[in-house]
XYZ file of C-alpha atoms in Angstrom:
660
model
C -16.877 12.583 -32.341
C -13.919 13.688 -31.763
C -13.539 13.326 -27.492
C -15.017 11.301 -25.243
C -15.093 12.056 -21.761
C -15.198 9.184 -19.275
C -16.036 9.830 -15.183
C -15.781 6.691 -12.882
C -17.746 8.538 -9.637
C -17.860 6.144 -6.095
C -19.819 8.481 -3.698
C -18.013 11.454 -4.643
C -21.643 13.258 -5.759
C -20.438 17.251 -5.000
C -17.027 16.639 -6.484
C -19.321 15.205 -9.549
C -21.464 17.753 -10.057
C -18.764 20.307 -9.599
C -17.092 18.689 -12.535
C -19.445 18.004 -14.940
C -20.200 21.643 -14.430
C -16.990 23.080 -15.877
C -16.728 20.325 -18.064
C -20.177 21.326 -20.168
C -18.448 24.568 -20.240
C -15.983 23.433 -21.652
C -17.555 21.623 -24.716
C -18.913 24.328 -26.079
C -18.531 23.723 -30.072
C -16.622 19.880 -29.807
C -18.043 17.347 -30.729
C -18.415 15.191 -27.567
C -20.313 12.931 -25.333
C -19.413 12.662 -21.408
C -19.982 9.496 -19.931
C -20.388 8.808 -16.129
C -19.720 5.104 -14.718
C -20.989 5.189 -11.481
C -19.910 2.184 -9.580
C -22.746 1.821 -6.791
C -22.672 5.235 -5.660
C -24.959 5.080 -2.234
C -24.532 8.924 -2.108
C -27.408 10.149 -4.677
C -24.960 10.779 -7.597
C -27.233 8.415 -9.896
C -29.998 10.374 -9.429
C -28.550 13.760 -9.281
C -26.841 12.995 -12.956
C -30.061 12.371 -13.960
C -31.885 15.386 -12.368
C -28.937 17.363 -13.970
C -26.831 16.279 -16.244
C -29.672 14.312 -18.718
C -27.583 14.538 -21.600
C -24.280 12.400 -19.739
C -24.438 8.883 -20.303
C -24.929 7.281 -17.534
C -23.603 3.560 -16.853
C -25.189 3.222 -13.316
C -23.342 -0.124 -11.913
C -24.896 -2.639 -9.062
C -21.308 -3.619 -7.577
C -17.543 -1.548 -7.309
C -16.229 -2.818 -10.514
C -13.213 -1.048 -9.563
C -11.148 2.041 -11.723
C -10.175 -0.209 -15.067
C -12.955 -1.799 -15.551
C -15.441 0.691 -14.946
C -13.522 3.245 -17.463
C -13.357 0.096 -19.943
C -17.094 -0.456 -19.861
C -17.414 3.360 -21.704
C -14.337 3.120 -23.756
C -15.789 -0.046 -25.557
C -18.706 2.010 -26.193
C -17.133 5.367 -26.628
C -17.098 7.051 -30.764
C -14.407 10.116 -29.968
C -11.188 10.285 -31.834
C -9.589 11.189 -28.383
C -10.567 9.399 -25.050
C -10.131 11.577 -21.641
C -10.190 9.545 -18.280
C -10.941 12.469 -16.235
C -11.311 12.155 -11.845
C -14.593 13.370 -10.109
C -12.192 15.731 -8.171
C -11.786 18.041 -10.322
C -12.335 20.996 -12.236
C -11.171 21.679 -16.281
C -11.109 25.035 -17.281
C -13.155 26.777 -20.154
C -10.520 26.045 -23.152
C -8.827 22.659 -21.474
C -10.387 20.864 -24.314
C -9.526 22.909 -27.022
C -5.887 23.402 -26.385
C -6.035 19.260 -25.961
C -7.410 18.022 -29.090
C -5.265 21.341 -30.992
C -2.237 19.802 -29.316
C -3.185 16.351 -30.258
C -3.636 17.277 -33.861
C -0.544 19.179 -34.163
C 1.584 15.901 -32.807
C 0.455 12.940 -34.272
C 3.378 10.717 -32.577
C 1.358 11.298 -28.583
C -0.830 9.004 -27.742
C -1.725 10.413 -24.405
C -1.724 13.735 -23.029
C -1.264 15.291 -19.098
C -1.654 18.488 -18.059
C -0.931 20.718 -15.433
C -2.604 19.949 -12.692
C -2.924 22.064 -8.958
C -4.136 21.568 -5.830
C -7.293 23.296 -3.827
C -5.288 26.053 -2.720
C -3.734 26.595 -5.975
C -0.176 24.689 -5.540
C 1.465 22.169 -8.425
C 0.578 19.015 -7.716
C 3.717 16.486 -8.720
C 1.686 13.798 -9.845
C 1.523 16.338 -13.156
C 4.317 14.162 -14.685
C 6.319 11.416 -13.375
C 8.515 8.997 -14.847
C 8.478 4.697 -14.750
C 9.095 3.608 -11.343
C 11.821 1.635 -12.662
C 13.273 -0.595 -9.078
C 16.301 2.399 -8.631
C 12.974 5.040 -8.749
C 10.903 2.514 -6.292
C 13.784 2.434 -4.370
C 14.616 6.327 -3.633
C 11.099 6.842 -3.309
C 10.241 4.467 -0.951
C 12.587 4.945 0.979
C 12.400 9.134 0.917
C 15.505 10.240 -1.138
C 13.306 11.445 -3.989
C 11.046 13.679 -1.190
C 14.926 14.958 0.095
C 16.055 15.558 -3.548
C 12.730 16.519 -5.839
C 14.860 18.396 -8.617
C 17.548 15.659 -8.369
C 18.110 13.959 -11.974
C 19.261 10.720 -10.058
C 16.767 11.079 -6.896
C 14.015 13.215 -8.428
C 12.485 10.994 -11.366
C 9.308 9.473 -10.097
C 8.181 13.121 -10.059
C 10.931 14.495 -12.558
C 11.268 17.067 -10.633
C 13.572 18.491 -12.810
C 11.772 19.213 -15.194
C 10.247 22.491 -15.958
C 6.465 22.954 -15.045
C 5.836 25.346 -17.122
C 7.091 23.722 -20.081
C 5.496 20.830 -22.576
C 7.353 17.530 -22.037
C 7.714 13.850 -23.379
C 7.309 12.302 -19.677
C 6.800 8.628 -19.288
C 3.883 8.305 -16.848
C 0.488 9.756 -16.861
C -1.670 10.918 -14.163
C -4.941 9.092 -14.330
C -7.023 12.087 -12.776
C -6.549 13.913 -16.063
C -5.450 11.055 -18.786
C -5.933 12.428 -22.826
C -5.143 8.718 -24.895
C -5.818 8.993 -28.937
C -8.151 6.161 -29.474
C -6.206 4.636 -32.310
C -3.342 3.895 -29.260
C -5.883 2.133 -27.476
C -6.258 0.282 -30.420
C -3.427 -0.870 -30.636
C -2.076 -1.753 -27.080
C -5.298 -2.829 -25.533
C -7.587 -1.791 -23.172
C -6.958 -0.607 -19.617
C -5.840 -3.928 -18.004
C -8.167 -5.250 -15.443
C -5.804 -6.467 -13.483
C -5.338 -3.557 -11.578
C -8.619 -3.176 -9.289
C -7.318 0.307 -7.840
C -3.663 2.304 -8.949
C -1.137 0.852 -11.383
C -3.649 1.904 -14.365
C -2.145 4.762 -15.653
C 1.134 3.422 -15.018
C 0.635 -0.071 -17.069
C -1.221 1.325 -20.145
C 1.528 5.010 -20.252
C 3.935 2.130 -20.660
C 2.011 0.180 -22.778
C 1.743 3.426 -25.263
C 5.727 3.853 -25.410
C 6.338 0.162 -26.109
C 3.548 0.670 -28.704
C 5.731 3.587 -30.408
C 4.209 6.685 -29.193
C 4.967 8.975 -26.756
C 3.552 10.726 -23.844
C 3.783 14.497 -23.119
C 2.851 16.366 -20.194
C 1.331 20.109 -21.863
C 1.473 22.735 -18.873
C -0.736 25.507 -21.511
C -3.873 24.065 -19.706
C -4.786 23.876 -15.987
C -7.199 21.611 -14.008
C -7.643 22.051 -9.987
C -7.506 17.664 -8.506
C -8.847 18.775 -5.027
C -7.221 15.398 -3.569
C -4.313 15.536 -4.874
C -3.271 11.490 -5.210
C -6.930 10.570 -4.608
C -6.755 9.076 -1.294
C -4.460 9.360 2.067
C -1.563 8.332 2.092
C -1.675 7.149 6.346
C -4.362 4.190 5.527
C -3.598 0.862 5.649
C -5.367 -0.086 2.763
C -4.007 2.994 0.333
C -0.520 1.490 1.313
C -1.524 -2.335 0.394
C -3.430 -1.804 -2.745
C -1.061 0.718 -3.934
C 1.925 -0.773 -3.816
C 0.497 -4.340 -4.590
C -0.169 -2.906 -7.893
C 3.468 -1.692 -8.012
C 4.548 -5.595 -8.027
C 1.438 -6.302 -10.252
C 3.150 -4.020 -12.704
C 6.572 -4.853 -12.207
C 5.719 -8.604 -13.285
C 4.112 -8.200 -15.991
C 6.940 -5.679 -17.762
C 10.201 -5.918 -16.394
C 12.926 -9.069 -16.735
C 12.209 -11.404 -14.198
C 15.344 -10.635 -11.542
C 14.251 -6.731 -11.537
C 10.889 -7.521 -10.902
C 12.114 -10.008 -8.465
C 14.551 -7.073 -7.152
C 11.052 -4.908 -7.372
C 9.095 -6.996 -5.331
C 11.643 -7.461 -2.421
C 11.594 -3.402 -2.105
C 7.873 -3.246 -2.183
C 7.351 -6.004 0.224
C 9.747 -4.176 2.276
C 7.569 -1.022 1.762
C 4.556 -2.726 2.704
C 6.168 -3.589 6.219
C 7.387 -0.540 7.119
C 5.164 1.866 5.582
C 1.516 -0.193 6.608
C 3.430 -0.278 10.085
C 4.193 2.455 10.521
C 0.409 3.553 9.384
C -1.094 1.517 12.328
C 1.440 2.659 14.392
C 1.030 6.903 13.285
C -2.972 6.138 13.484
C -2.923 4.330 17.409
C -0.981 7.154 18.462
C -3.068 9.853 17.233
C -5.791 7.808 18.393
C -4.255 7.533 22.091
C -2.293 10.614 22.385
C -3.855 13.388 23.663
C -6.409 11.367 25.981
C -2.983 9.429 27.483
C -1.270 12.979 28.025
C -4.177 14.003 29.741
C -4.356 10.774 31.727
C -0.709 10.943 32.995
C -0.997 14.820 33.584
C -4.398 14.613 35.369
C -2.947 11.251 37.441
C 0.134 13.188 38.418
C -1.105 16.226 39.494
C -3.860 14.172 42.159
C -0.685 12.684 43.160
C 1.204 16.027 43.922
C -2.173 17.437 44.990
C -2.864 15.079 47.440
C 1.264 14.900 49.112
C 0.687 18.655 49.329
C -2.947 18.215 51.479
C -1.093 15.457 53.705
C 1.890 17.351 54.828
C 0.521 21.174 54.819
C -2.876 21.035 54.999
C -4.038 18.251 57.485
C -2.511 16.206 58.806
C -3.738 12.547 57.618
C -2.476 9.547 54.975
C -4.925 8.397 52.283
C -4.759 4.573 52.307
C -3.221 3.416 48.659
C -7.106 2.504 47.931
C -7.092 6.273 46.702
C -3.965 6.779 44.836
C -4.621 3.037 43.179
C -8.319 3.029 42.426
C -9.951 6.308 43.332
C -7.760 8.843 41.703
C -7.757 6.587 38.312
C -12.017 6.508 38.402
C -11.912 10.056 38.675
C -9.482 10.618 35.455
C -11.276 7.754 33.563
C -14.387 10.216 34.712
C -13.126 13.441 32.910
C -11.401 11.897 30.143
C -14.626 10.113 29.073
C -16.447 13.481 29.627
C -14.134 15.442 27.694
C -14.586 13.078 25.242
C -18.163 13.014 24.829
C -18.291 16.760 24.855
C -15.740 16.522 21.820
C -13.001 17.980 22.997
C -10.480 15.206 21.154
C -12.139 16.171 17.645
C -10.199 18.140 15.266
C -9.846 21.065 15.097
C -9.836 21.548 18.976
C -11.868 23.735 20.710
C -10.613 24.598 24.588
C -14.434 24.948 25.313
C -15.528 21.758 24.810
C -12.376 20.503 27.216
C -13.724 22.723 29.946
C -16.409 21.800 29.268
C -16.257 18.514 29.674
C -13.911 18.210 32.269
C -16.921 20.048 34.424
C -19.085 17.864 33.556
C -16.965 14.911 34.466
C -16.371 16.691 38.001
C -20.176 16.868 38.385
C -20.753 13.351 38.160
C -18.006 12.439 40.205
C -19.405 14.698 43.055
C -23.291 13.288 42.946
C -21.527 10.080 42.763
C -19.385 10.783 46.171
C -22.247 12.034 47.999
C -24.230 8.541 47.610
C -20.787 6.533 48.568
C -20.542 5.373 52.248
C -18.625 7.602 54.507
C -15.443 5.504 54.352
C -14.792 6.136 50.638
C -15.079 9.863 50.817
C -11.684 10.309 50.943
C -11.973 14.523 49.838
C -14.175 16.434 48.223
C -11.598 19.427 47.771
C -9.183 17.194 46.443
C -11.725 16.865 43.720
C -12.255 20.081 43.319
C -8.641 20.644 43.240
C -8.731 18.154 40.839
C -10.882 19.817 38.508
C -8.990 23.263 37.929
C -5.912 21.482 37.964
C -6.927 19.621 34.650
C -8.685 22.351 33.456
C -5.475 24.459 33.682
C -2.715 21.436 32.217
C -5.414 20.288 29.537
C -5.197 23.779 28.414
C -1.904 24.478 28.559
C -0.499 20.887 27.063
C -3.046 22.252 23.779
C -1.500 25.803 23.417
C 1.669 23.892 23.452
C 1.259 21.461 20.524
C -0.668 23.950 18.634
C 2.281 26.345 19.253
C 4.400 23.290 17.376
C 2.260 23.902 14.650
C 1.078 19.899 13.908
C -2.101 20.752 11.940
C -3.522 17.961 14.407
C -2.863 19.723 17.242
C -4.311 23.110 15.708
C -6.294 25.054 18.198
C -9.318 26.533 16.655
C -9.710 30.029 17.314
C -13.177 31.498 18.279
C -12.395 34.054 15.609
C -14.759 33.867 12.808
C -13.401 33.429 8.836
C -13.107 37.176 7.249
C -14.949 35.794 3.935
C -15.362 37.094 0.701
C -17.432 35.871 -1.903
C -16.243 37.036 -5.703
C -19.451 37.110 -8.067
C -22.133 39.146 -9.223
C -24.432 40.785 -6.455
C -27.460 38.044 -6.904
C -25.878 35.119 -7.479
C -23.187 36.376 -4.571
C -26.587 36.876 -2.052
C -27.958 33.158 -2.793
C -24.619 31.945 -1.581
C -24.903 34.361 1.455
C -27.923 33.380 2.453
C -26.182 29.786 1.674
C -23.855 30.439 4.507
C -25.949 32.041 6.977
C -28.740 29.561 6.901
C -26.607 26.846 7.696
C -25.300 29.164 10.962
C -21.206 28.770 9.473
C -18.986 30.516 11.688
C -17.978 32.975 9.107
C -17.160 37.162 9.148
C -18.554 37.844 5.896
C -16.554 41.157 4.727
C -18.268 41.754 1.071
C -18.250 40.989 -2.131
C -16.184 41.582 -5.002
C -17.472 41.880 -8.676
C -16.373 39.315 -10.756
C -15.909 41.564 -14.302
C -13.226 43.295 -12.694
C -15.499 46.709 -12.998
C -13.815 49.571 -11.140
C -14.910 50.676 -7.995
C -16.692 54.021 -9.396
C -19.003 52.310 -11.190
C -21.600 52.257 -8.655
C -24.491 51.148 -11.256
C -22.605 47.694 -11.396
C -21.183 47.599 -7.643
C -23.526 45.831 -4.498
C -23.768 48.011 -1.804
C -21.449 45.587 0.374
C -18.689 45.400 -2.371
C -14.989 45.886 -1.756
C -13.842 45.885 -4.946
C -13.452 43.872 -8.707
C -11.548 40.910 -8.671
C -8.673 42.554 -10.248
C -7.850 44.133 -6.870
C -8.557 40.894 -4.874
C -4.478 40.986 -3.522
C -5.172 44.016 -2.555
C -8.262 42.901 -0.915
C -6.955 40.163 1.292
C -3.797 42.509 2.416
C -6.282 45.394 3.968
C -8.982 43.527 4.901
C -7.114 40.749 6.582
C -9.231 38.059 4.347
C -8.600 34.110 5.066
C -11.383 32.391 3.221
C -12.343 33.520 -0.575
C -15.842 31.934 -1.837
C -15.333 31.514 -6.025
C -19.224 31.498 -7.204
C -18.662 29.340 -10.014
C -21.943 30.803 -12.176
C -20.386 34.082 -12.592
C -16.268 33.453 -13.117
C -14.600 31.124 -15.656
C -12.659 28.377 -14.220
C -9.559 29.562 -15.533
C -10.535 32.980 -13.691
C -10.376 30.355 -10.686
C -7.026 28.957 -11.304
C -5.909 31.791 -12.067
C -6.531 33.575 -9.187
C -5.975 30.931 -6.887
C -2.224 30.384 -7.493
C -2.055 34.543 -8.215
C -2.834 34.648 -4.023
C -1.051 30.823 -3.662
C 1.454 31.776 -1.149
C -1.041 33.811 1.257
C -2.668 32.097 4.266
C -6.019 32.187 2.143
C -8.576 29.372 1.920
C -10.073 28.849 -1.214
C -14.039 27.497 -2.056
C -16.078 26.782 -4.924
C -19.776 27.271 -4.968
C -21.453 25.555 -8.094
C -24.341 27.085 -9.455
C -27.814 26.009 -7.932
C -26.385 23.836 -5.094
C -26.187 23.702 -1.244
C -22.775 23.444 -0.781
C -19.270 24.663 -1.552
C -16.287 22.913 -1.901
C -12.707 23.219 -1.391
C -9.492 21.500 0.036
C -6.389 23.547 1.271
C -4.081 21.231 -0.164
C -1.983 18.734 -1.384
C -1.558 17.345 2.653
C -4.774 17.643 2.758
C -5.916 15.100 0.148
C -10.184 14.106 0.302
C -10.720 16.663 2.892
C -13.843 17.741 1.652
C -15.168 20.836 2.690
C -19.152 21.684 2.392
C -21.650 23.639 4.175
C -24.877 21.584 4.490
C -28.185 22.420 5.835
C -27.649 19.580 8.612
C -26.527 19.123 12.267
C -26.986 15.055 12.003
C -23.802 14.100 10.961
C -21.673 16.051 12.335
C -18.641 13.963 14.768
C -20.378 14.323 18.463
C -23.557 14.161 16.922
C -22.976 10.857 15.669
C -21.214 9.752 18.926
C -24.123 11.406 20.888
C -26.647 9.238 18.447
C -24.402 6.561 19.043
C -24.775 6.271 22.832
C -27.840 6.875 23.027
C -28.943 3.825 21.203
C -26.695 1.622 23.265
C -27.972 3.217 26.389
C -31.746 2.492 25.028
C -30.979 -0.986 24.254
C -29.383 -1.656 28.020
C -32.538 0.415 29.348
C -34.646 -2.017 27.169
C -32.778 -5.068 28.600
C -33.242 -3.734 32.381
C -37.266 -2.688 31.390
C -38.215 -5.952 29.019
C -40.517 -7.618 31.859
C -42.216 -4.458 31.700
C -42.108 -4.058 28.088
C -43.849 -6.764 27.043
C -46.623 -5.672 27.906
C -46.116 -2.248 26.318
C -44.550 -2.355 22.685
C -46.990 -4.524 20.041
C -44.680 -6.841 18.575
C -41.954 -7.253 21.831
C -40.074 -10.700 19.182
C -39.848 -7.768 16.106
C -38.048 -5.956 19.147
C -35.513 -8.411 20.031
C -34.762 -7.984 16.267
C -34.457 -4.398 16.285
C -31.987 -4.848 19.692
C -29.272 -6.694 17.799
C -29.915 -4.878 14.540
C -29.125 -1.480 16.725
C -26.816 -3.230 19.199
C -24.820 -4.258 16.136
C -24.537 -0.549 14.492
C -26.785 -1.809 11.808
C -29.681 0.817 12.652
C -30.582 3.302 15.274
C -33.820 3.846 17.438
C -34.773 6.671 16.149
C -34.484 8.090 12.219
C -35.938 10.033 9.146
C -39.726 9.023 7.821
C -38.603 6.507 5.402
C -41.408 7.225 2.258
C -40.809 7.018 -0.905
C -41.848 9.463 -2.003
C -39.689 11.627 0.312
C -37.743 14.973 -0.689
C -35.044 15.238 1.304
C -31.586 14.949 -1.102
C -30.543 11.259 -1.524
C -27.268 11.303 -0.415
C -28.665 12.301 3.221
C -30.629 9.241 3.100
C -27.868 7.293 2.809
C -25.799 8.968 5.500
C -27.971 8.394 8.091
C -28.927 4.881 9.689
C -32.399 3.708 9.041
C -34.355 4.264 12.461
C -37.061 1.796 14.152
C -38.848 5.475 15.404
C -38.627 8.756 13.314
C -40.070 12.698 13.965
C -43.681 10.894 12.771
C -43.922 8.867 16.011
C -43.849 12.101 18.667
C -47.181 13.544 17.378
C -50.633 12.230 17.792
C -51.574 12.746 14.349
C -49.746 11.307 11.184
C -51.255 11.258 8.209
C -49.513 13.841 6.749
C -48.928 15.341 3.449
C -45.900 14.428 1.633
C -44.341 17.803 1.769
C -45.567 18.477 5.694
C -43.188 14.883 6.031
C -40.422 16.236 3.936
C -39.660 19.569 6.486
C -39.989 17.143 9.189
C -37.434 14.896 8.174
C -35.461 18.295 6.949
C -35.997 19.810 10.831
C -34.853 16.508 12.588
C -31.476 16.572 10.801
C -31.128 20.562 10.883
C -31.425 20.696 14.607
C -30.575 16.665 15.955
C -31.062 16.602 19.473
C -30.389 13.398 21.791
C -33.379 14.968 23.741
C -35.391 14.778 20.471
C -34.529 11.116 20.240
C -35.608 10.497 23.885
C -39.033 12.555 22.908
C -39.466 9.999 20.086
C -38.606 7.232 21.774
C -40.772 8.131 24.983
C -43.572 9.126 22.849
C -43.654 5.959 20.373
C -42.746 2.992 23.177
C -44.985 0.927 21.606
C -43.462 0.776 18.031
C -40.011 -0.125 18.972
C -40.970 -3.768 17.449
C -42.158 -2.136 14.370
C -40.482 -3.745 11.067
C -37.963 -2.018 9.094
């Protein structure tokens, strides 16, 4: 057997399915085997593989064994002359495997090989070729010199920026996202070092291959898409700790004692600096907008109060007004904006205005119930509402003007979208977009086969032209989103098109065949950002937040009315057990119907918390067939609202003690 492909998967079902589609397209006429080692995913990955890719040799672990151990499980039983370690968030070209095998056959000294990788917007990923992280290289990387001088032969050694990315080079380190290894070299060097749970194992095996007398090559004559850049969000504290500790393991294993100590000192310094910075940055990102709002809302109320005292009414507000009452107003507005989704990303002005006005209504209702001596001024509340609305909107437009992505204001303009593919598949993808309610302005189809526009027999009535006219179409119609139909277009064509227009402000998506989702990732700075179209609303940030708040409200209501519920709920003692689980966030009061034969996709069932009640509790008749129950689940997920949950709770009150 010529090639063994090993993919380690952990909860990235959407990426994995697309990856496997591209892998099997590229394996035609190649004697190969494909392994998927699943590290106990809960998103339905295992079920998807069994259903759609029965020829895959599946190893389903019952726990997360880490990257090295999982790969070794498959390597030990693989039979290929070459072993390819491939990330699930990749797409390979149709001739990738032929080209890399031919190169390795022609270069017996080659122990390992990596390829030209691009991100989801067509940009070259610098980790396609890397140098050994010696203490000096690590120093330049940690303190940003490699980023400042990427093409320097001294400072740019980490990503070898001084080497031409379009030429084949001998390199020191291969990327774990795509690492082709000669089995004979592995027999000599040994398998991946299982001391590395995640990160660092690619550097270690690359270095051991060189020490064993082989060479590693960067081979740019074939390309792959790697959606997640370096596979994680580098601002996370967990990434900082795991990655840099992996570097320490590598240093003590391979460097001299003095160099290892120096490396350890640098790494420990980096951990403290980067981890501290990550915590600080995340904290600032969380509180920045609410804190700015609070300061400006309070300052505005102070100015309005001063003006009202001196210019409108000859009166003086007591210190209680600014010390207690106004802070309560401000907190109410901010909390209302939060509940309405005003602090979600991207920023939507309508949600902010809605939140402030909802908060004002609440303030006015409470104001009307207060004793006379606590009713300071209804006019100031209304003026404060206007002030808060204006300054909140102005602040966000000012931040949007800075160009910082986290402060981008979402425009109400719909994305101007084209679909590249044949008519039949293009219409299927369009129907997915329509069903999901995606906010797009569909402009038309682009024929996948470069058929001249004059050939009406092969062009849909909604065709804008052929794929070789894509650049012109983007410019003429101001297109900002392109969806490629993977059924009709080769990965090679998709990658070529992405790179040819990568300088334009266009987002790229790929629609796998026979799937209800679309994958895309905008850039290396947006690693891990999975964009997919799916027919549910239950897992949006706003609805998840509202559902959790509703669970807590119901918990407090149960405490308040518990003396009455003793006589209503069938199993009051178990209701207390459910109450504890729900208050701690492990379950929800309302969830999907749990049936063994449920047809709702596995990733949805695992992504939703188990509920005590379900949509059947709102019906008088519960003896329904399985297909009806499945449709009820889909309908509940697709059209979720707080009011639906409230109706189910009121109608299923006696079942709050149901065992789950």
